[in-house]
Amino acid sequence: MSKCEQCIVREFSSLKALSKDELLKLADCKTSHTIKKGEVIFGEGENVNGIFCIKKGVCKLTKLSPNGKDQIIKLVTKGELLGQRSLISEEPVNLSAVALEDMEVCFIPKTEVMGFFDKNNQFSMNVMKTICGDLKEADGHMVDMAQKSVKERLAETLLHLHDTFGVNGDNSLKIQLSRDELASMIGTATESCIRLLSDFKKLGIIELVGKKITLKDINKLKRIAE
């Protein structure tokens, strides 16, 4: 079992405010889990009663729309926490979290986390800042959906995947999403997404091999996204 005080999640998340004693306490109460690609970490409407620390891997946060399709809200990767908002609001989670690749996560029960809220002011502030950041991101996404074309949103999303998650040795995007998932991220029909990817390929902006996408002309993508 890994030590909480040496864990990557602690360096990048709200947990960085915890003292060594608090981290040792955390290590005693957490449970570690391996989540296989495609498995659900939690489902929309569940009472999670704690937070998940992502130690390795990437998951998608999705919301079920009225037409029965999953809309991808965001992708979350190692070093981040899941479930902070529902912990504070004391409501069931309003999104589902599904592994996009094999993951390692730790679960910390609510009782323990709430103890940190009571005793560690900086931890409370960090959690609030994270939630405020999520809200700001959601506002930006809402404006993009309303004001940008699907073409602009696709270019922006490809750049986001490149900048946030990096590339493989062959320069293809590290995060491999299905065409359905990509369409869901930009808020369009799968057919439209496939057609736009094909257009980008013809223009020499990207290269497509199966699920693999390689960005060939980042500057041109940036011009389209803006």
mmCIF file of C-alpha atoms in Angstrom:
data_model
loop_
_atom_site.group_PDB
_atom_site.id
_atom_site.type_symbol
_atom_site.label_atom_id
_atom_site.label_comp_id
_atom_site.label_asym_id
_atom_site.label_seq_id
_atom_site.Cartn_x
_atom_site.Cartn_y
_atom_site.Cartn_z
ATOM 1 C CA MET A 1 0.000 0.000 0.000
ATOM 2 C CA SER A 2 1.396 3.419 -0.992
ATOM 3 C CA LYS A 3 1.996 6.120 1.581
ATOM 4 C CA CYS A 4 -0.353 9.089 1.385
ATOM 5 C CA GLU A 5 2.435 11.546 2.169
ATOM 6 C CA GLN A 6 4.355 10.398 -0.954
ATOM 7 C CA CYS A 7 1.356 10.189 -3.282
ATOM 8 C CA ILE A 8 0.989 12.317 -6.418
ATOM 9 C CA VAL A 9 -2.643 13.168 -5.561
ATOM 10 C CA ARG A 10 -1.506 14.884 -2.410
ATOM 11 C CA GLU A 11 0.792 17.217 -4.363
ATOM 12 C CA PHE A 12 -1.826 18.461 -6.837
ATOM 13 C CA SER A 13 -5.141 18.400 -4.978
ATOM 14 C CA SER A 14 -6.775 19.945 -1.901
ATOM 15 C CA LEU A 15 -4.956 17.317 0.172
ATOM 16 C CA LYS A 16 -1.691 19.266 -0.092
ATOM 17 C CA ALA A 17 -2.877 21.327 2.904
ATOM 18 C CA LEU A 18 -2.908 18.289 5.219
ATOM 19 C CA SER A 19 -0.220 17.877 7.864
ATOM 20 C CA LYS A 20 1.897 14.730 8.184
ATOM 21 C CA ASP A 21 -0.260 13.519 11.099
ATOM 22 C CA GLU A 22 -3.424 14.068 9.065
ATOM 23 C CA LEU A 23 -1.900 12.178 6.109
ATOM 24 C CA LEU A 24 -1.026 9.239 8.376
ATOM 25 C CA LYS A 25 -4.624 9.266 9.615
ATOM 26 C CA LEU A 26 -5.749 9.311 5.990
ATOM 27 C CA ALA A 27 -3.576 6.301 5.156
ATOM 28 C CA ASP A 28 -5.252 4.308 7.955
ATOM 29 C CA CYS A 29 -8.803 4.874 6.738
ATOM 30 C CA LYS A 30 -8.462 4.872 2.928
ATOM 31 C CA THR A 31 -9.146 1.865 0.731
ATOM 32 C CA SER A 32 -7.294 1.323 -2.569
ATOM 33 C CA HIS A 33 -9.062 0.033 -5.694
ATOM 34 C CA THR A 34 -8.076 -0.990 -9.214
ATOM 35 C CA ILE A 35 -10.716 0.053 -11.744
ATOM 36 C CA LYS A 36 -10.656 -1.625 -15.147
ATOM 37 C CA LYS A 37 -11.217 0.306 -18.393
ATOM 38 C CA GLY A 38 -14.965 0.786 -18.917
ATOM 39 C CA GLU A 39 -15.877 0.157 -15.269
ATOM 40 C CA VAL A 40 -18.056 2.630 -13.364
ATOM 41 C CA ILE A 41 -16.469 4.298 -10.316
ATOM 42 C CA PHE A 42 -19.836 5.752 -9.293
ATOM 43 C CA GLY A 43 -23.155 6.330 -11.030
ATOM 44 C CA GLU A 44 -25.336 9.436 -11.265
ATOM 45 C CA GLY A 45 -27.704 9.598 -8.284
ATOM 46 C CA GLU A 46 -25.532 7.458 -5.984
ATOM 47 C CA ASN A 47 -24.696 8.438 -2.421
ATOM 48 C CA VAL A 48 -20.913 8.214 -2.511
ATOM 49 C CA ASN A 49 -20.210 9.152 1.143
ATOM 50 C CA GLY A 50 -16.591 10.097 0.594
ATOM 51 C CA ILE A 51 -14.085 11.234 -2.009
ATOM 52 C CA PHE A 52 -12.016 9.343 -4.568
ATOM 53 C CA CYS A 53 -8.365 10.221 -5.174
ATOM 54 C CA ILE A 54 -7.141 9.342 -8.666
ATOM 55 C CA LYS A 55 -3.661 7.906 -8.369
ATOM 56 C CA LYS A 56 -3.376 6.614 -11.939
ATOM 57 C CA GLY A 57 -5.466 6.748 -15.109
ATOM 58 C CA VAL A 58 -8.229 8.893 -16.608
ATOM 59 C CA CYS A 59 -12.006 8.790 -16.249
ATOM 60 C CA LYS A 60 -14.872 10.588 -17.949
ATOM 61 C CA LEU A 61 -17.581 12.388 -15.992
ATOM 62 C CA THR A 62 -20.903 12.026 -17.779
ATOM 63 C CA LYS A 63 -24.502 13.160 -17.357
ATOM 64 C CA LEU A 64 -27.504 11.343 -18.758
ATOM 65 C CA SER A 65 -29.488 13.671 -21.031
ATOM 66 C CA PRO A 66 -33.298 13.487 -21.443
ATOM 67 C CA ASN A 67 -32.873 11.596 -24.763
ATOM 68 C CA GLY A 68 -31.006 8.817 -22.935
ATOM 69 C CA LYS A 69 -27.516 9.670 -24.229
ATOM 70 C CA ASP A 70 -24.500 10.232 -22.021
ATOM 71 C CA GLN A 71 -23.034 13.730 -22.320
ATOM 72 C CA ILE A 72 -19.343 13.923 -21.367
ATOM 73 C CA ILE A 73 -18.918 16.882 -19.013
ATOM 74 C CA LYS A 74 -15.158 16.606 -18.487
ATOM 75 C CA LEU A 75 -12.207 14.234 -18.268
ATOM 76 C CA VAL A 76 -10.441 13.802 -14.936
ATOM 77 C CA THR A 77 -6.923 12.461 -14.512
ATOM 78 C CA LYS A 78 -4.334 11.493 -11.884
ATOM 79 C CA GLY A 79 -3.732 13.974 -9.104
ATOM 80 C CA GLU A 80 -7.402 14.984 -8.928
ATOM 81 C CA LEU A 81 -10.243 14.228 -6.525
ATOM 82 C CA LEU A 82 -13.794 13.109 -7.293
ATOM 83 C CA GLY A 83 -16.877 13.744 -5.163
ATOM 84 C CA GLN A 84 -15.882 16.962 -3.359
ATOM 85 C CA ARG A 85 -19.009 18.875 -4.371
ATOM 86 C CA SER A 86 -21.553 16.253 -3.292
ATOM 87 C CA LEU A 87 -19.643 15.863 -0.037
ATOM 88 C CA ILE A 88 -20.290 19.520 0.812
ATOM 89 C CA SER A 89 -23.809 19.761 -0.630
ATOM 90 C CA GLU A 90 -24.732 16.458 1.093
ATOM 91 C CA GLU A 91 -26.532 15.366 -2.068
ATOM 92 C CA PRO A 92 -26.135 12.311 -4.301
ATOM 93 C CA VAL A 93 -23.537 12.736 -7.070
ATOM 94 C CA ASN A 94 -25.049 14.363 -10.166
ATOM 95 C CA LEU A 95 -22.578 12.783 -12.609
ATOM 96 C CA SER A 96 -21.284 9.300 -13.406
ATOM 97 C CA ALA A 97 -17.550 8.521 -13.442
ATOM 98 C CA VAL A 98 -16.373 5.831 -15.887
ATOM 99 C CA ALA A 99 -12.765 4.679 -16.397
ATOM 100 C CA LEU A 100 -11.337 5.449 -19.875
ATOM 101 C CA GLU A 101 -8.307 3.281 -19.081
ATOM 102 C CA ASP A 102 -7.177 1.069 -16.210
ATOM 103 C CA MET A 103 -7.083 3.177 -13.059
ATOM 104 C CA GLU A 104 -5.868 3.136 -9.484
ATOM 105 C CA VAL A 105 -8.018 5.102 -7.051
ATOM 106 C CA CYS A 106 -8.246 5.456 -3.283
ATOM 107 C CA PHE A 107 -11.483 6.075 -1.405
ATOM 108 C CA ILE A 108 -11.568 8.243 1.727
ATOM 109 C CA PRO A 109 -14.756 8.042 3.826
ATOM 110 C CA LYS A 110 -16.817 11.178 4.434
ATOM 111 C CA THR A 111 -16.387 11.069 8.234
ATOM 112 C CA GLU A 112 -12.620 11.406 7.874
ATOM 113 C CA VAL A 113 -12.762 14.194 5.280
ATOM 114 C CA MET A 114 -15.273 16.217 7.307
ATOM 115 C CA GLY A 115 -12.862 16.018 10.252
ATOM 116 C CA PHE A 116 -10.249 17.801 8.097
ATOM 117 C CA PHE A 117 -12.818 20.507 7.305
ATOM 118 C CA ASP A 118 -13.345 21.141 11.022
ATOM 119 C CA LYS A 119 -9.664 21.318 11.922
ATOM 120 C CA ASN A 120 -7.768 22.529 8.822
ATOM 121 C CA ASN A 121 -8.806 25.894 7.403
ATOM 122 C CA GLN A 122 -6.422 25.730 4.416
ATOM 123 C CA PHE A 123 -7.865 22.359 3.366
ATOM 124 C CA SER A 124 -11.387 23.877 3.411
ATOM 125 C CA MET A 125 -10.177 26.821 1.313
ATOM 126 C CA ASN A 126 -8.497 24.491 -1.199
ATOM 127 C CA VAL A 127 -11.695 22.481 -1.665
ATOM 128 C CA MET A 128 -13.712 25.688 -2.148
ATOM 129 C CA LYS A 129 -11.185 26.976 -4.729
ATOM 130 C CA THR A 130 -11.387 23.687 -6.636
ATOM 131 C CA ILE A 131 -15.193 23.838 -6.742
ATOM 132 C CA CYS A 132 -15.057 27.516 -7.818
ATOM 133 C CA GLY A 133 -12.638 26.497 -10.585
ATOM 134 C CA ASP A 134 -15.058 23.778 -11.749
ATOM 135 C CA LEU A 135 -17.865 26.348 -11.802
ATOM 136 C CA LYS A 136 -15.780 28.796 -13.850
ATOM 137 C CA GLU A 137 -14.936 25.989 -16.296
ATOM 138 C CA ALA A 138 -18.623 25.053 -16.577
ATOM 139 C CA ASP A 139 -19.525 28.696 -17.334
ATOM 140 C CA GLY A 140 -16.896 28.818 -20.090
ATOM 141 C CA HIS A 141 -18.145 25.527 -21.531
ATOM 142 C CA MET A 142 -21.741 26.809 -21.561
ATOM 143 C CA VAL A 143 -20.705 29.957 -23.467
ATOM 144 C CA ASP A 144 -18.688 27.856 -25.947
ATOM 145 C CA MET A 145 -21.689 25.581 -26.583
ATOM 146 C CA ALA A 146 -23.908 28.604 -27.232
ATOM 147 C CA GLN A 147 -21.549 30.767 -29.264
ATOM 148 C CA LYS A 148 -19.001 28.547 -31.017
ATOM 149 C CA SER A 149 -19.642 26.372 -34.050
ATOM 150 C CA VAL A 150 -19.203 22.589 -33.834
ATOM 151 C CA LYS A 151 -16.061 22.959 -35.976
ATOM 152 C CA GLU A 152 -14.566 25.468 -33.509
ATOM 153 C CA ARG A 153 -15.490 23.256 -30.542
ATOM 154 C CA LEU A 154 -13.871 20.196 -32.146
ATOM 155 C CA ALA A 155 -10.633 22.119 -32.777
ATOM 156 C CA GLU A 156 -10.673 23.406 -29.186
ATOM 157 C CA THR A 157 -11.295 19.898 -27.776
ATOM 158 C CA LEU A 158 -8.481 18.315 -29.814
ATOM 159 C CA LEU A 159 -6.094 21.004 -28.543
ATOM 160 C CA HIS A 160 -7.322 20.421 -24.963
ATOM 161 C CA LEU A 161 -6.680 16.664 -25.261
ATOM 162 C CA HIS A 162 -3.199 17.395 -26.632
ATOM 163 C CA ASP A 163 -2.239 19.989 -24.013
ATOM 164 C CA THR A 164 -3.747 18.217 -20.991
ATOM 165 C CA PHE A 165 -2.976 14.557 -21.618
ATOM 166 C CA GLY A 166 -0.036 14.654 -24.029
ATOM 167 C CA VAL A 167 0.952 12.340 -26.889
ATOM 168 C CA ASN A 168 2.311 8.829 -27.450
ATOM 169 C CA GLY A 169 5.736 8.063 -28.934
ATOM 170 C CA ASP A 170 4.228 8.256 -32.446
ATOM 171 C CA ASN A 171 2.773 11.731 -31.653
ATOM 172 C CA SER A 172 -0.820 10.482 -31.600
ATOM 173 C CA LEU A 173 -3.054 11.775 -28.778
ATOM 174 C CA LYS A 174 -2.536 9.747 -25.606
ATOM 175 C CA ILE A 175 -6.247 9.808 -24.782
ATOM 176 C CA GLN A 176 -8.042 7.624 -27.318
ATOM 177 C CA LEU A 177 -11.736 8.457 -27.454
ATOM 178 C CA SER A 178 -14.318 6.745 -29.623
ATOM 179 C CA ARG A 179 -16.057 8.937 -32.208
ATOM 180 C CA ASP A 180 -19.181 8.750 -29.999
ATOM 181 C CA GLU A 181 -17.221 10.044 -27.001
ATOM 182 C CA LEU A 182 -15.611 12.848 -28.986
ATOM 183 C CA ALA A 183 -19.014 13.864 -30.376
ATOM 184 C CA SER A 184 -20.409 13.826 -26.831
ATOM 185 C CA MET A 185 -17.631 16.148 -25.617
ATOM 186 C CA ILE A 186 -18.365 18.751 -28.295
ATOM 187 C CA GLY A 187 -22.146 18.358 -28.097
ATOM 188 C CA THR A 188 -22.970 17.108 -31.584
ATOM 189 C CA ALA A 189 -24.155 14.000 -33.427
ATOM 190 C CA THR A 190 -21.543 11.298 -34.079
ATOM 191 C CA GLU A 191 -22.045 11.647 -37.858
ATOM 192 C CA SER A 192 -21.211 15.384 -37.706
ATOM 193 C CA CYS A 193 -18.084 14.670 -35.671
ATOM 194 C CA ILE A 194 -16.907 12.005 -38.162
ATOM 195 C CA ARG A 195 -17.539 14.377 -41.086
ATOM 196 C CA LEU A 196 -15.573 17.205 -39.424
ATOM 197 C CA LEU A 197 -12.649 14.916 -38.575
ATOM 198 C CA SER A 198 -12.606 13.865 -42.217
ATOM 199 C CA ASP A 199 -12.585 17.548 -43.271
ATOM 200 C CA PHE A 200 -9.663 18.264 -40.906
ATOM 201 C CA LYS A 201 -7.822 15.267 -42.357
ATOM 202 C CA LYS A 202 -8.332 16.477 -45.950
ATOM 203 C CA LEU A 203 -6.941 19.882 -44.947
ATOM 204 C CA GLY A 204 -3.828 18.162 -43.523
ATOM 205 C CA ILE A 205 -4.565 19.412 -39.989
ATOM 206 C CA ILE A 206 -4.858 15.944 -38.424
ATOM 207 C CA GLU A 207 -4.036 12.335 -39.270
ATOM 208 C CA LEU A 208 -6.448 9.479 -38.511
ATOM 209 C CA VAL A 209 -5.507 5.816 -38.062
ATOM 210 C CA GLY A 210 -8.328 3.817 -36.466
ATOM 211 C CA LYS A 211 -9.054 5.471 -33.101
ATOM 212 C CA LYS A 212 -5.690 7.262 -33.177
ATOM 213 C CA ILE A 213 -5.674 10.992 -33.876
ATOM 214 C CA THR A 214 -2.442 12.903 -34.564
ATOM 215 C CA LEU A 215 -2.404 16.705 -34.673
ATOM 216 C CA LYS A 216 -0.338 17.731 -37.709
ATOM 217 C CA ASP A 217 -0.919 21.503 -37.717
ATOM 218 C CA ILE A 218 -1.511 22.874 -34.214
ATOM 219 C CA ASN A 219 -1.362 26.524 -35.337
ATOM 220 C CA LYS A 220 -4.142 25.987 -37.856
ATOM 221 C CA LEU A 221 -6.229 24.218 -35.193
ATOM 222 C CA LYS A 222 -5.700 27.192 -32.860
ATOM 223 C CA ARG A 223 -6.883 29.594 -35.567
ATOM 224 C CA ILE A 224 -10.024 27.507 -36.115
ATOM 225 C CA ALA A 225 -10.684 27.238 -32.346
ATOM 226 C CA GLU A 226 -10.470 31.014 -31.901
#
